[in-house]
Amino acid sequence: MELAAPGAARTPAHDPTAPQRTAAGPLWALGLSFAATRVLIVLMCVGVLRISDMDVTTDVSVVYHGWFEVLRTGTFPMDDVTWQYPPGAALVILAPGLLPWSYLTSFMVLTAAFDVLAMLLLVRAGVRGRRRYAGAWLWVVAVPLLGPTVYARYDLIVTAVAVAGLLAMGRRARLGGALLGIGGLLKVWPLLAVLGTARGRRTRRTWTTAALTAAGVGLLVASAMNGAFRFLAFQRDRGVEVESLGALPIHWARLYGHWQGQVALNYGSMEFLGPWVHTIGQVSLGATALGFGWLLVWRLRAREWQPATPYDAALAALLVFTVTSRVISPQYLVWLIGLAAVCLTVRGTTQRPVALLLLPAAGLTVLEFPVEFGPVVSSTATGVALLTARDLLLLAATLVSCVRLWRSTAAYEPAEPAEDDAWEPAEPLTRVGDPFEAETLAYTIRPGIAYEQHLLDDLDTPTTRNGRHP
């Protein structure tokens, strides 16, 4: 009988079937929970389960279908101010026409397919991360908290593309950049996800590929259809949407009878019109500029890139974009949930508290729309309280995300340097390795010797093959 080495019992690599056995339970639970929650979403969409008198699917059956009829003629809806999307969105609006069912049914089937895709990608990342399924569970639980709206808007499709791009970026920078570039053509925000790439070759590859993909596909669509960039003028003229953070002062003033404007359907959403609106809109734009100025300062001052930093930075940037926007539509929460789920698949993420804050924010979102949207529009005490709680949770999540991101990449202060190294200037530090692998290096490697470290890691000695000396 051959005896194993003393430490062999503690080495999981000796039993290649062990991870699969231990992962089977969580995977079954994830699959069944995903199926059950998505059935509930579909039942809400078709009206079998009703949580509100409002039919949220009319945006698909009426608005999207109307755009489809225009787009199929080879032109964008240039006279429709509700069309406020980049040219790639036309591909999503046209896609249901390729399926054999009604436009609404085909759109929901397409959305469900991308929902499954996002789930599979998050589960795969969890398997690679040694059964780190928190991200997949967040996707399972948080998405249905948004109610039927999540399947009645195309934002889930965009989020799935962004999730795919972020997860690919960890290993294949060009593929990740291409996917995020495509996502940017569908709805601009996925391009924010490139902000946190580690300096050097990975940043150049990701940013260049994202820019070239967005420009190339955008020009291709623009050359095939008229009015591809007319949406820019419509976005510029938007007001303050009633669900945005900037709308809260108006809501509270209106609640106590100190605001005399009106609420109207404007540019495709319910917006405030009247006193203070222009000033609040300008303040919102200024806050967006300041927020992205802070993100630029963070990137320039960041010293230590953790494996999770690109994902954490993507979520922080998206939160800044969301809370400072003049518009916070309910479906925007699925963007945040998707990027938070990606963060939770990576070891060492700083965004776990942010993900926890997004759960009640999603629950409050379905209450303010569609359940209590009437009181929100009317600025009643109930509506204002719900909206205030939701928006302040998003603001808190943004502040927590940015503070934790800054601290995780703050300047690294080493111990007293050895005399032989005292002359060396300080260098930005990075961590190498796959962020989803449990064997990711837990120590810092100077960029100058990263390549040699990879060579050492790839050595295949008899000891590493068998777990014992020959």
GROMACS .gro file of C-alpha atoms in nm:
model
  470
    1MET     CA    1   0.000   0.000   0.000
    2GLU     CA    2   0.127   0.340  -0.092
    3LEU     CA    3   0.098   0.606   0.178
    4ALA     CA    4   0.020   0.966   0.092
    5ALA     CA    5   0.241   1.249   0.203
    6PRO     CA    6   0.153   1.397   0.543
    7GLY     CA    7  -0.008   1.711   0.395
    8ALA     CA    8  -0.189   1.533   0.112
    9ALA     CA    9  -0.521   1.505   0.296
   10ARG     CA   10  -0.549   1.880   0.304
   11THR     CA   11  -0.494   1.926  -0.072
   12PRO     CA   12  -0.829   1.933  -0.256
   13ALA     CA   13  -0.659   1.878  -0.593
   14HIS     CA   14  -0.613   1.506  -0.508
   15ASP     CA   15  -0.986   1.444  -0.547
   16PRO     CA   16  -1.099   1.616  -0.865
   17THR     CA   17  -1.460   1.511  -0.809
   18ALA     CA   18  -1.488   1.677  -0.468
   19PRO     CA   19  -1.565   2.031  -0.592
   20GLN     CA   20  -1.838   1.900  -0.823
   21ARG     CA   21  -2.004   1.705  -0.541
   22THR     CA   22  -2.002   1.995  -0.298
   23ALA     CA   23  -2.122   2.240  -0.567
   24ALA     CA   24  -2.419   2.028  -0.677
   25GLY     CA   25  -2.644   2.138  -0.389
   26PRO     CA   26  -2.594   2.513  -0.432
   27LEU     CA   27  -2.630   2.487  -0.810
   28TRP     CA   28  -2.960   2.301  -0.781
   29ALA     CA   29  -3.085   2.558  -0.531
   30LEU     CA   30  -2.977   2.843  -0.759
   31GLY     CA   31  -3.143   2.687  -1.062
   32LEU     CA   32  -3.474   2.616  -0.891
   33SER     CA   33  -3.484   2.959  -0.726
   34PHE     CA   34  -3.408   3.128  -1.056
   35ALA     CA   35  -3.684   2.937  -1.236
   36ALA     CA   36  -3.940   3.007  -0.961
   37THR     CA   37  -3.869   3.380  -0.943
   38ARG     CA   38  -3.878   3.420  -1.319
   39VAL     CA   39  -4.211   3.243  -1.342
   40LEU     CA   40  -4.341   3.499  -1.093
   41ILE     CA   41  -4.212   3.784  -1.311
   42VAL     CA   42  -4.384   3.641  -1.619
   43LEU     CA   43  -4.709   3.590  -1.429
   44MET     CA   44  -4.697   3.954  -1.320
   45CYS     CA   45  -4.629   4.067  -1.677
   46VAL     CA   46  -4.925   3.877  -1.824
   47GLY     CA   47  -5.159   3.992  -1.547
   48VAL     CA   48  -5.216   3.661  -1.368
   49LEU     CA   49  -5.054   3.811  -1.058
   50ARG     CA   50  -5.136   4.178  -1.018
   51ILE     CA   51  -4.946   4.404  -0.783
   52SER     CA   52  -5.086   4.723  -0.933
   53ASP     CA   53  -5.363   4.851  -1.158
   54MET     CA   54  -5.096   4.988  -1.392
   55ASP     CA   55  -5.001   4.779  -1.695
   56VAL     CA   56  -4.626   4.830  -1.729
   57THR     CA   57  -4.606   4.623  -2.049
   58THR     CA   58  -4.761   4.903  -2.257
   59ASP     CA   59  -4.413   5.049  -2.304
   60VAL     CA   60  -4.336   4.738  -2.508
   61SER     CA   61  -4.668   4.675  -2.681
   62VAL     CA   62  -4.725   5.042  -2.769
   63VAL     CA   63  -4.404   5.249  -2.750
   64TYR     CA   64  -4.143   4.989  -2.850
   65HIS     CA   65  -4.374   4.840  -3.111
   66GLY     CA   66  -4.432   5.186  -3.257
   67TRP     CA   67  -4.057   5.240  -3.281
   68PHE     CA   68  -4.025   4.897  -3.443
   69GLU     CA   69  -4.266   4.996  -3.719
   70VAL     CA   70  -4.061   5.311  -3.790
   71LEU     CA   71  -3.719   5.146  -3.765
   72ARG     CA   72  -3.809   4.869  -4.006
   73THR     CA   73  -3.850   5.135  -4.277
   74GLY     CA   74  -3.479   5.227  -4.247
   75THR     CA   75  -3.501   5.542  -4.038
   76PHE     CA   76  -3.490   5.631  -3.671
   77PRO     CA   77  -3.795   5.794  -3.506
   78MET     CA   78  -3.656   6.141  -3.567
   79ASP     CA   79  -3.979   6.322  -3.474
   80ASP     CA   80  -4.039   6.127  -3.152
   81VAL     CA   81  -3.882   6.297  -2.849
   82THR     CA   82  -3.923   5.978  -2.646
   83TRP     CA   83  -3.649   5.816  -2.857
   84GLN     CA   84  -3.344   5.900  -2.645
   85TYR     CA   85  -3.114   5.606  -2.704
   86PRO     CA   86  -2.788   5.542  -2.891
   87PRO     CA   87  -2.817   5.391  -3.240
   88GLY     CA   88  -2.745   5.036  -3.122
   89ALA     CA   89  -3.078   5.034  -2.937
   90ALA     CA   90  -3.243   4.995  -3.277
   91LEU     CA   91  -3.103   4.642  -3.296
   92VAL     CA   92  -3.278   4.549  -2.971
   93ILE     CA   93  -3.608   4.704  -3.080
   94LEU     CA   94  -3.592   4.526  -3.416
   95ALA     CA   95  -3.487   4.186  -3.277
   96PRO     CA   96  -3.834   4.071  -3.158
   97GLY     CA   97  -3.951   4.094  -3.519
   98LEU     CA   98  -3.733   3.792  -3.595
   99LEU     CA   99  -3.939   3.572  -3.361
  100PRO     CA  100  -4.273   3.418  -3.461
  101TRP     CA  101  -4.493   3.549  -3.177
  102SER     CA  102  -4.655   3.883  -3.108
  103TYR     CA  103  -4.418   4.172  -3.047
  104LEU     CA  104  -4.481   4.174  -2.670
  105THR     CA  105  -4.436   3.798  -2.633
  106SER     CA  106  -4.124   3.798  -2.850
  107PHE     CA  107  -3.973   4.084  -2.652
  108MET     CA  108  -4.033   3.903  -2.322
  109VAL     CA  109  -3.882   3.582  -2.461
  110LEU     CA  110  -3.575   3.775  -2.575
  111THR     CA  111  -3.543   3.945  -2.234
  112ALA     CA  112  -3.578   3.610  -2.055
  113ALA     CA  113  -3.302   3.463  -2.274
  114PHE     CA  114  -3.062   3.740  -2.173
  115ASP     CA  115  -3.169   3.695  -1.811
  116VAL     CA  116  -3.067   3.328  -1.836
  117LEU     CA  117  -2.741   3.429  -2.004
  118ALA     CA  118  -2.652   3.668  -1.722
  119MET     CA  119  -2.735   3.399  -1.465
  120LEU     CA  120  -2.517   3.138  -1.640
  121LEU     CA  121  -2.225   3.381  -1.660
  122LEU     CA  122  -2.250   3.462  -1.289
  123VAL     CA  123  -2.273   3.093  -1.198
  124ARG     CA  124  -1.973   3.016  -1.417
  125ALA     CA  125  -1.776   3.292  -1.245
  126GLY     CA  126  -1.881   3.142  -0.911
  127VAL     CA  127  -1.761   2.797  -1.012
  128ARG     CA  128  -1.426   2.940  -1.122
  129GLY     CA  129  -1.408   3.123  -0.789
  130ARG     CA  130  -1.443   2.800  -0.590
  131ARG     CA  131  -1.819   2.809  -0.532
  132ARG     CA  132  -1.847   3.183  -0.471
  133TYR     CA  133  -2.216   3.212  -0.559
  134ALA     CA  134  -2.309   3.535  -0.382
  135GLY     CA  135  -2.325   3.721  -0.715
  136ALA     CA  136  -2.558   3.465  -0.869
  137TRP     CA  137  -2.780   3.471  -0.559
  138LEU     CA  138  -2.801   3.850  -0.575
  139TRP     CA  139  -2.917   3.824  -0.935
  140VAL     CA  140  -3.175   3.560  -0.842
  141VAL     CA  141  -3.318   3.754  -0.547
  142ALA     CA  142  -3.285   4.122  -0.643
  143VAL     CA  143  -3.410   4.120  -1.003
  144PRO     CA  144  -3.764   3.997  -0.920
  145LEU     CA  145  -3.784   4.262  -0.646
  146LEU     CA  146  -3.824   4.513  -0.931
  147GLY     CA  147  -4.150   4.347  -1.034
  148PRO     CA  148  -4.282   4.315  -1.391
  149THR     CA  149  -4.099   4.629  -1.507
  150VAL     CA  150  -3.776   4.435  -1.537
  151TYR     CA  151  -3.914   4.225  -1.825
  152ALA     CA  152  -4.100   4.517  -1.982
  153ARG     CA  153  -3.795   4.734  -2.058
  154TYR     CA  154  -3.481   4.654  -2.253
  155ASP     CA  155  -3.244   4.746  -1.968
  156LEU     CA  156  -3.201   4.384  -1.858
  157ILE     CA  157  -3.065   4.302  -2.204
  158VAL     CA  158  -2.812   4.585  -2.177
  159THR     CA  159  -2.717   4.472  -1.826
  160ALA     CA  160  -2.653   4.116  -1.944
  161VAL     CA  161  -2.416   4.247  -2.214
  162ALA     CA  162  -2.235   4.460  -1.954
  163VAL     CA  163  -2.207   4.163  -1.716
  164ALA     CA  164  -2.058   3.955  -1.998
  165GLY     CA  165  -1.811   4.231  -2.082
  166LEU     CA  166  -1.698   4.281  -1.723
  167LEU     CA  167  -1.652   3.910  -1.659
  168ALA     CA  168  -1.461   3.867  -1.986
  169MET     CA  169  -1.239   4.166  -1.908
  170GLY     CA  170  -1.065   3.976  -1.627
  171ARG     CA  171  -0.901   3.731  -1.868
  172ARG     CA  172  -0.956   3.861  -2.221
  173ALA     CA  173  -0.923   4.238  -2.231
  174ARG     CA  174  -1.013   4.277  -2.598
  175LEU     CA  175  -1.326   4.063  -2.575
  176GLY     CA  176  -1.435   4.251  -2.264
  177GLY     CA  177  -1.374   4.585  -2.434
  178ALA     CA  178  -1.570   4.478  -2.743
  179LEU     CA  179  -1.870   4.368  -2.538
  180LEU     CA  180  -1.869   4.687  -2.333
  181GLY     CA  181  -1.841   4.889  -2.654
  182ILE     CA  182  -2.149   4.712  -2.788
  183GLY     CA  183  -2.324   4.775  -2.456
  184GLY     CA  184  -2.238   5.144  -2.489
  185LEU     CA  185  -2.417   5.152  -2.822
  186LEU     CA  186  -2.727   5.004  -2.661
  187LYS     CA  187  -2.730   5.242  -2.365
  188VAL     CA  188  -2.426   5.455  -2.293
  189TRP     CA  189  -2.359   5.351  -1.932
  190PRO     CA  190  -2.174   5.018  -1.999
  191LEU     CA  191  -1.878   5.223  -2.123
  192LEU     CA  192  -1.831   5.340  -1.763
  193ALA     CA  193  -1.722   4.986  -1.675
  194VAL     CA  194  -1.382   5.037  -1.841
  195LEU     CA  195  -1.288   5.302  -1.587
  196GLY     CA  196  -1.129   5.065  -1.338
  197THR     CA  197  -0.899   4.860  -1.561
  198ALA     CA  198  -0.546   4.829  -1.427
  199ARG     CA  199  -0.298   5.071  -1.578
  200GLY     CA  200  -0.078   4.957  -1.863
  201ARG     CA  201  -0.138   4.713  -2.145
  202ARG     CA  202  -0.475   4.590  -2.014
  203THR     CA  203  -0.616   4.944  -2.009
  204ARG     CA  204  -0.486   5.018  -2.359
  205ARG     CA  205  -0.635   4.698  -2.498
  206THR     CA  206  -0.971   4.733  -2.325
  207TRP     CA  207  -1.023   5.104  -2.389
  208THR     CA  208  -0.905   5.089  -2.751
  209THR     CA  209  -1.122   4.789  -2.834
  210ALA     CA  210  -1.427   4.942  -2.664
  211ALA     CA  211  -1.383   5.270  -2.851
  212LEU     CA  212  -1.325   5.105  -3.188
  213THR     CA  213  -1.619   4.868  -3.145
  214ALA     CA  214  -1.857   5.145  -3.042
  215ALA     CA  215  -1.740   5.372  -3.323
  216GLY     CA  216  -1.739   5.098  -3.588
  217VAL     CA  217  -2.080   4.950  -3.510
  218GLY     CA  218  -2.225   5.298  -3.454
  219LEU     CA  219  -2.109   5.420  -3.793
  220LEU     CA  220  -2.235   5.101  -3.954
  221VAL     CA  221  -2.584   5.151  -3.809
  222ALA     CA  222  -2.576   5.524  -3.890
  223SER     CA  223  -2.484   5.453  -4.251
  224ALA     CA  224  -2.772   5.208  -4.284
  225MET     CA  225  -3.040   5.423  -4.120
  226ASN     CA  226  -3.125   5.794  -4.108
  227GLY     CA  227  -3.120   6.001  -3.789
  228ALA     CA  228  -2.895   5.779  -3.579
  229PHE     CA  229  -2.773   6.061  -3.353
  230ARG     CA  230  -3.087   6.272  -3.333
  231PHE     CA  231  -3.137   6.133  -2.980
  232LEU     CA  232  -2.865   6.368  -2.848
  233ALA     CA  233  -3.089   6.672  -2.884
  234PHE     CA  234  -3.376   6.496  -2.707
  235GLN     CA  235  -3.156   6.402  -2.412
  236ARG     CA  236  -3.027   6.759  -2.383
  237ASP     CA  237  -3.378   6.901  -2.346
  238ARG     CA  238  -3.498   6.670  -2.069
  239GLY     CA  239  -3.628   6.811  -1.740
  240VAL     CA  240  -3.631   6.673  -1.384
  241GLU     CA  241  -3.803   6.336  -1.361
  242VAL     CA  242  -4.025   6.286  -1.055
  243GLU     CA  243  -3.829   5.981  -0.931
  244SER     CA  244  -3.483   6.138  -0.938
  245LEU     CA  245  -3.284   6.244  -0.634
  246GLY     CA  246  -3.297   6.605  -0.753
  247ALA     CA  247  -3.677   6.593  -0.747
  248LEU     CA  248  -3.693   6.538  -0.369
  249PRO     CA  249  -3.682   6.911  -0.275
  250ILE     CA  250  -3.975   6.977  -0.508
  251HIS     CA  251  -4.170   6.681  -0.366
  252TRP     CA  252  -4.126   6.803  -0.008
  253ALA     CA  253  -4.209   7.162  -0.101
  254ARG     CA  254  -4.515   7.046  -0.292
  255LEU     CA  255  -4.625   6.827  -0.001
  256TYR     CA  256  -4.640   7.135   0.222
  257GLY     CA  257  -4.791   7.360  -0.044
  258HIS     CA  258  -4.480   7.563  -0.126
  259TRP     CA  259  -4.439   7.472  -0.495
  260GLN     CA  260  -4.682   7.584  -0.763
  261GLY     CA  261  -4.556   7.402  -1.074
  262GLN     CA  262  -4.706   7.100  -1.244
  263VAL     CA  263  -4.629   6.739  -1.329
  264ALA     CA  264  -4.665   6.632  -1.691
  265LEU     CA  265  -4.564   6.356  -1.929
  266ASN     CA  266  -4.257   6.514  -2.085
  267TYR     CA  267  -3.998   6.344  -2.307
  268GLY     CA  268  -4.144   6.003  -2.227
  269SER     CA  269  -4.154   6.026  -1.846
  270MET     CA  270  -4.333   6.211  -1.570
  271GLU     CA  271  -4.138   6.530  -1.506
  272PHE     CA  272  -4.172   6.843  -1.297
  273LEU     CA  273  -4.233   7.165  -1.490
  274GLY     CA  274  -4.217   7.506  -1.327
  275PRO     CA  275  -4.014   7.689  -1.061
  276TRP     CA  276  -3.678   7.548  -0.953
  277VAL     CA  277  -3.671   7.289  -1.233
  278HIS     CA  278  -3.406   7.457  -1.446
  279THR     CA  279  -3.184   7.524  -1.144
  280ILE     CA  280  -3.213   7.167  -1.018
  281GLY     CA  281  -3.133   7.038  -1.366
  282GLN     CA  282  -2.819   7.250  -1.379
  283VAL     CA  283  -2.717   7.138  -1.030
  284SER     CA  284  -2.765   6.775  -1.136
  285LEU     CA  285  -2.543   6.823  -1.440
  286GLY     CA  286  -2.282   6.995  -1.220
  287ALA     CA  287  -2.298   6.710  -0.970
  288THR     CA  288  -2.241   6.460  -1.252
  289ALA     CA  289  -1.934   6.656  -1.365
  290LEU     CA  290  -1.801   6.672  -1.009
  291GLY     CA  291  -1.864   6.301  -0.959
  292PHE     CA  292  -1.669   6.204  -1.267
  293GLY     CA  293  -1.400   6.452  -1.172
  294TRP     CA  294  -1.365   6.263  -0.845
  295LEU     CA  295  -1.344   5.934  -1.033
  296LEU     CA  296  -1.066   6.078  -1.249
  297VAL     CA  297  -0.877   6.191  -0.938
  298TRP     CA  298  -0.925   5.845  -0.788
  299ARG     CA  299  -0.779   5.678  -1.094
  300LEU     CA  300  -0.478   5.910  -1.104
  301ARG     CA  301  -0.405   5.866  -0.733
  302ALA     CA  302  -0.479   5.495  -0.700
  303ARG     CA  303  -0.165   5.303  -0.610
  304GLU     CA  304  -0.264   4.944  -0.542
  305TRP     CA  305  -0.487   4.758  -0.787
  306GLN     CA  306  -0.661   4.460  -0.628
  307PRO     CA  307  -0.810   4.184  -0.847
  308ALA     CA  308  -1.157   4.318  -0.765
  309THR     CA  309  -1.075   4.684  -0.834
  310PRO     CA  310  -1.200   4.696  -1.197
  311TYR     CA  311  -1.538   4.560  -1.091
  312ASP     CA  312  -1.566   4.777  -0.780
  313ALA     CA  313  -1.478   5.088  -0.983
  314ALA     CA  314  -1.739   5.003  -1.247
  315LEU     CA  315  -2.012   4.986  -0.982
  316ALA     CA  316  -1.896   5.307  -0.813
  317ALA     CA  317  -1.894   5.494  -1.147
  318LEU     CA  318  -2.242   5.370  -1.234
  319LEU     CA  319  -2.376   5.474  -0.894
  320VAL     CA  320  -2.232   5.823  -0.940
  321PHE     CA  321  -2.392   5.843  -1.284
  322THR     CA  322  -2.729   5.723  -1.150
  323VAL     CA  323  -2.775   5.936  -0.838
  324THR     CA  324  -2.665   6.258  -1.010
  325SER     CA  325  -2.887   6.202  -1.313
  326ARG     CA  326  -3.199   6.408  -1.378
  327VAL     CA  327  -3.377   6.075  -1.438
  328ILE     CA  328  -3.385   5.763  -1.219
  329SER     CA  329  -3.630   5.527  -1.383
  330PRO     CA  330  -3.720   5.204  -1.198
  331GLN     CA  331  -3.539   4.985  -1.450
  332TYR     CA  332  -3.211   5.162  -1.374
  333LEU     CA  333  -3.186   4.946  -1.061
  334VAL     CA  334  -3.121   4.638  -1.274
  335TRP     CA  335  -2.800   4.805  -1.398
  336LEU     CA  336  -2.676   4.841  -1.043
  337ILE     CA  337  -2.783   4.490  -0.945
  338GLY     CA  338  -2.595   4.342  -1.241
  339LEU     CA  339  -2.266   4.517  -1.164
  340ALA     CA  340  -2.301   4.447  -0.790
  341ALA     CA  341  -2.350   4.079  -0.875
  342VAL     CA  342  -2.028   4.081  -1.076
  343CYS     CA  343  -1.845   4.236  -0.780
  344LEU     CA  344  -1.967   3.959  -0.551
  345THR     CA  345  -1.818   3.691  -0.776
  346VAL     CA  346  -1.468   3.830  -0.716
  347ARG     CA  347  -1.263   3.759  -0.408
  348GLY     CA  348  -1.164   4.067  -0.211
  349THR     CA  349  -1.442   4.296  -0.336
  350THR     CA  350  -1.514   4.604  -0.126
  351GLN     CA  351  -1.873   4.634  -0.246
  352ARG     CA  352  -2.058   4.381  -0.028
  353PRO     CA  353  -2.222   4.654   0.186
  354VAL     CA  354  -2.328   4.829  -0.135
  355ALA     CA  355  -2.495   4.512  -0.263
  356LEU     CA  356  -2.684   4.483   0.067
  357LEU     CA  357  -2.807   4.842   0.034
  358LEU     CA  358  -2.932   4.771  -0.319
  359LEU     CA  359  -3.166   4.495  -0.197
  360PRO     CA  360  -3.401   4.723   0.003
  361ALA     CA  361  -3.360   4.990  -0.265
  362ALA     CA  362  -3.497   4.742  -0.521
  363GLY     CA  363  -3.787   4.653  -0.291
  364LEU     CA  364  -3.875   5.019  -0.240
  365THR     CA  365  -3.851   5.078  -0.615
  366VAL     CA  366  -4.130   4.833  -0.696
  367LEU     CA  367  -4.341   5.001  -0.428
  368GLU     CA  368  -4.292   5.349  -0.573
  369PHE     CA  369  -4.342   5.213  -0.925
  370PRO     CA  370  -4.584   5.070  -1.015
  371VAL     CA  371  -4.758   5.000  -0.681
  372GLU     CA  372  -4.772   5.356  -0.543
  373PHE     CA  373  -4.684   5.557  -0.851
  374GLY     CA  374  -4.999   5.767  -0.824
  375PRO     CA  375  -4.906   5.895  -0.474
  376VAL     CA  376  -4.551   5.959  -0.595
  377VAL     CA  377  -4.669   6.169  -0.888
  378SER     CA  378  -4.912   6.353  -0.660
  379SER     CA  379  -4.644   6.407  -0.391
  380THR     CA  380  -4.859   6.263  -0.112
  381ALA     CA  381  -4.700   6.176   0.222
  382THR     CA  382  -4.684   5.806   0.133
  383GLY     CA  383  -4.536   5.864  -0.210
  384VAL     CA  384  -4.279   6.116  -0.089
  385ALA     CA  385  -4.174   5.890   0.200
  386LEU     CA  386  -4.124   5.590  -0.030
  387LEU     CA  387  -3.929   5.789  -0.286
  388THR     CA  388  -3.716   5.962  -0.024
  389ALA     CA  389  -3.623   5.630   0.138
  390ARG     CA  390  -3.532   5.475  -0.199
  391ASP     CA  391  -3.326   5.770  -0.322
  392LEU     CA  392  -3.142   5.814   0.009
  393LEU     CA  393  -3.053   5.445   0.003
  394LEU     CA  394  -2.904   5.494  -0.344
  395LEU     CA  395  -2.716   5.800  -0.223
  396ALA     CA  396  -2.582   5.605   0.077
  397ALA     CA  397  -2.480   5.319  -0.152
  398THR     CA  398  -2.292   5.566  -0.372
  399LEU     CA  399  -2.102   5.722  -0.083
  400VAL     CA  400  -2.015   5.383   0.069
  401SER     CA  401  -1.903   5.251  -0.270
  402CYS     CA  402  -1.676   5.547  -0.343
  403VAL     CA  403  -1.522   5.558   0.006
  404ARG     CA  404  -1.447   5.186   0.005
  405LEU     CA  405  -1.306   5.202  -0.348
  406TRP     CA  406  -1.074   5.489  -0.250
  407ARG     CA  407  -0.949   5.312   0.062
  408SER     CA  408  -0.888   4.984  -0.120
  409THR     CA  409  -0.650   5.152  -0.365
  410ALA     CA  410  -0.492   5.409  -0.134
  411ALA     CA  411  -0.117   5.465  -0.141
  412TYR     CA  412   0.066   5.163  -0.009
  413GLU     CA  413   0.314   5.245   0.266
  414PRO     CA  414   0.571   4.967   0.297
  415ALA     CA  415   0.777   4.895   0.603
  416GLU     CA  416   1.133   5.027   0.633
  417PRO     CA  417   1.302   4.946   0.301
  418ALA     CA  418   1.617   4.744   0.293
  419GLU     CA  419   1.931   4.947   0.249
  420ASP     CA  420   1.995   4.796  -0.092
  421ASP     CA  421   1.650   4.908  -0.215
  422ALA     CA  422   1.641   5.251  -0.052
  423TRP     CA  423   1.737   5.422  -0.377
  424GLU     CA  424   1.441   5.277  -0.573
  425PRO     CA  425   1.156   5.523  -0.646
  426ALA     CA  426   0.804   5.433  -0.542
  427GLU     CA  427   0.604   5.244  -0.805
  428PRO     CA  428   0.234   5.176  -0.841
  429LEU     CA  429   0.165   4.825  -0.717
  430THR     CA  430  -0.068   4.573  -0.872
  431ARG     CA  431  -0.178   4.220  -0.801
  432VAL     CA  432  -0.152   3.961  -1.070
  433GLY     CA  433  -0.358   3.652  -1.130
  434ASP     CA  434  -0.713   3.562  -1.222
  435PRO     CA  435  -0.957   3.742  -0.989
  436PHE     CA  436  -1.193   3.444  -0.994
  437GLU     CA  437  -0.938   3.182  -0.889
  438ALA     CA  438  -0.882   3.090  -0.525
  439GLU     CA  439  -0.511   3.065  -0.601
  440THR     CA  440  -0.486   3.434  -0.696
  441LEU     CA  441  -0.167   3.571  -0.548
  442ALA     CA  442  -0.224   3.739  -0.214
  443TYR     CA  443   0.087   3.953  -0.231
  444THR     CA  444   0.194   4.243  -0.445
  445ILE     CA  445   0.417   4.203  -0.746
  446ARG     CA  446   0.605   4.490  -0.901
  447PRO     CA  447   0.515   4.524  -1.271
  448GLY     CA  448   0.877   4.480  -1.374
  449ILE     CA  449   0.890   4.118  -1.258
  450ALA     CA  450   0.528   4.017  -1.324
  451TYR     CA  451   0.625   3.827  -1.637
  452GLU     CA  452   0.890   3.623  -1.456
  453GLN     CA  453   0.636   3.542  -1.184
  454HIS     CA  454   0.397   3.404  -1.445
  455LEU     CA  455   0.676   3.180  -1.575
  456LEU     CA  456   0.739   3.048  -1.226
  457ASP     CA  457   0.368   2.984  -1.173
  458ASP     CA  458   0.352   2.780  -1.494
  459LEU     CA  459   0.631   2.541  -1.397
  460ASP     CA  460   0.497   2.186  -1.387
  461THR     CA  461   0.719   1.991  -1.149
  462PRO     CA  462   0.660   1.635  -1.027
  463THR     CA  463   0.577   1.776  -0.686
  464THR     CA  464   0.294   1.994  -0.817
  465ARG     CA  465   0.162   1.712  -1.036
  466ASN     CA  466   0.133   1.447  -0.772
  467GLY     CA  467   0.125   1.636  -0.444
  468ARG     CA  468   0.432   1.438  -0.320
  469HIS     CA  469   0.794   1.386  -0.414
  470PRO     CA  470   0.864   1.110  -0.665
   0.00000   0.00000   0.00000
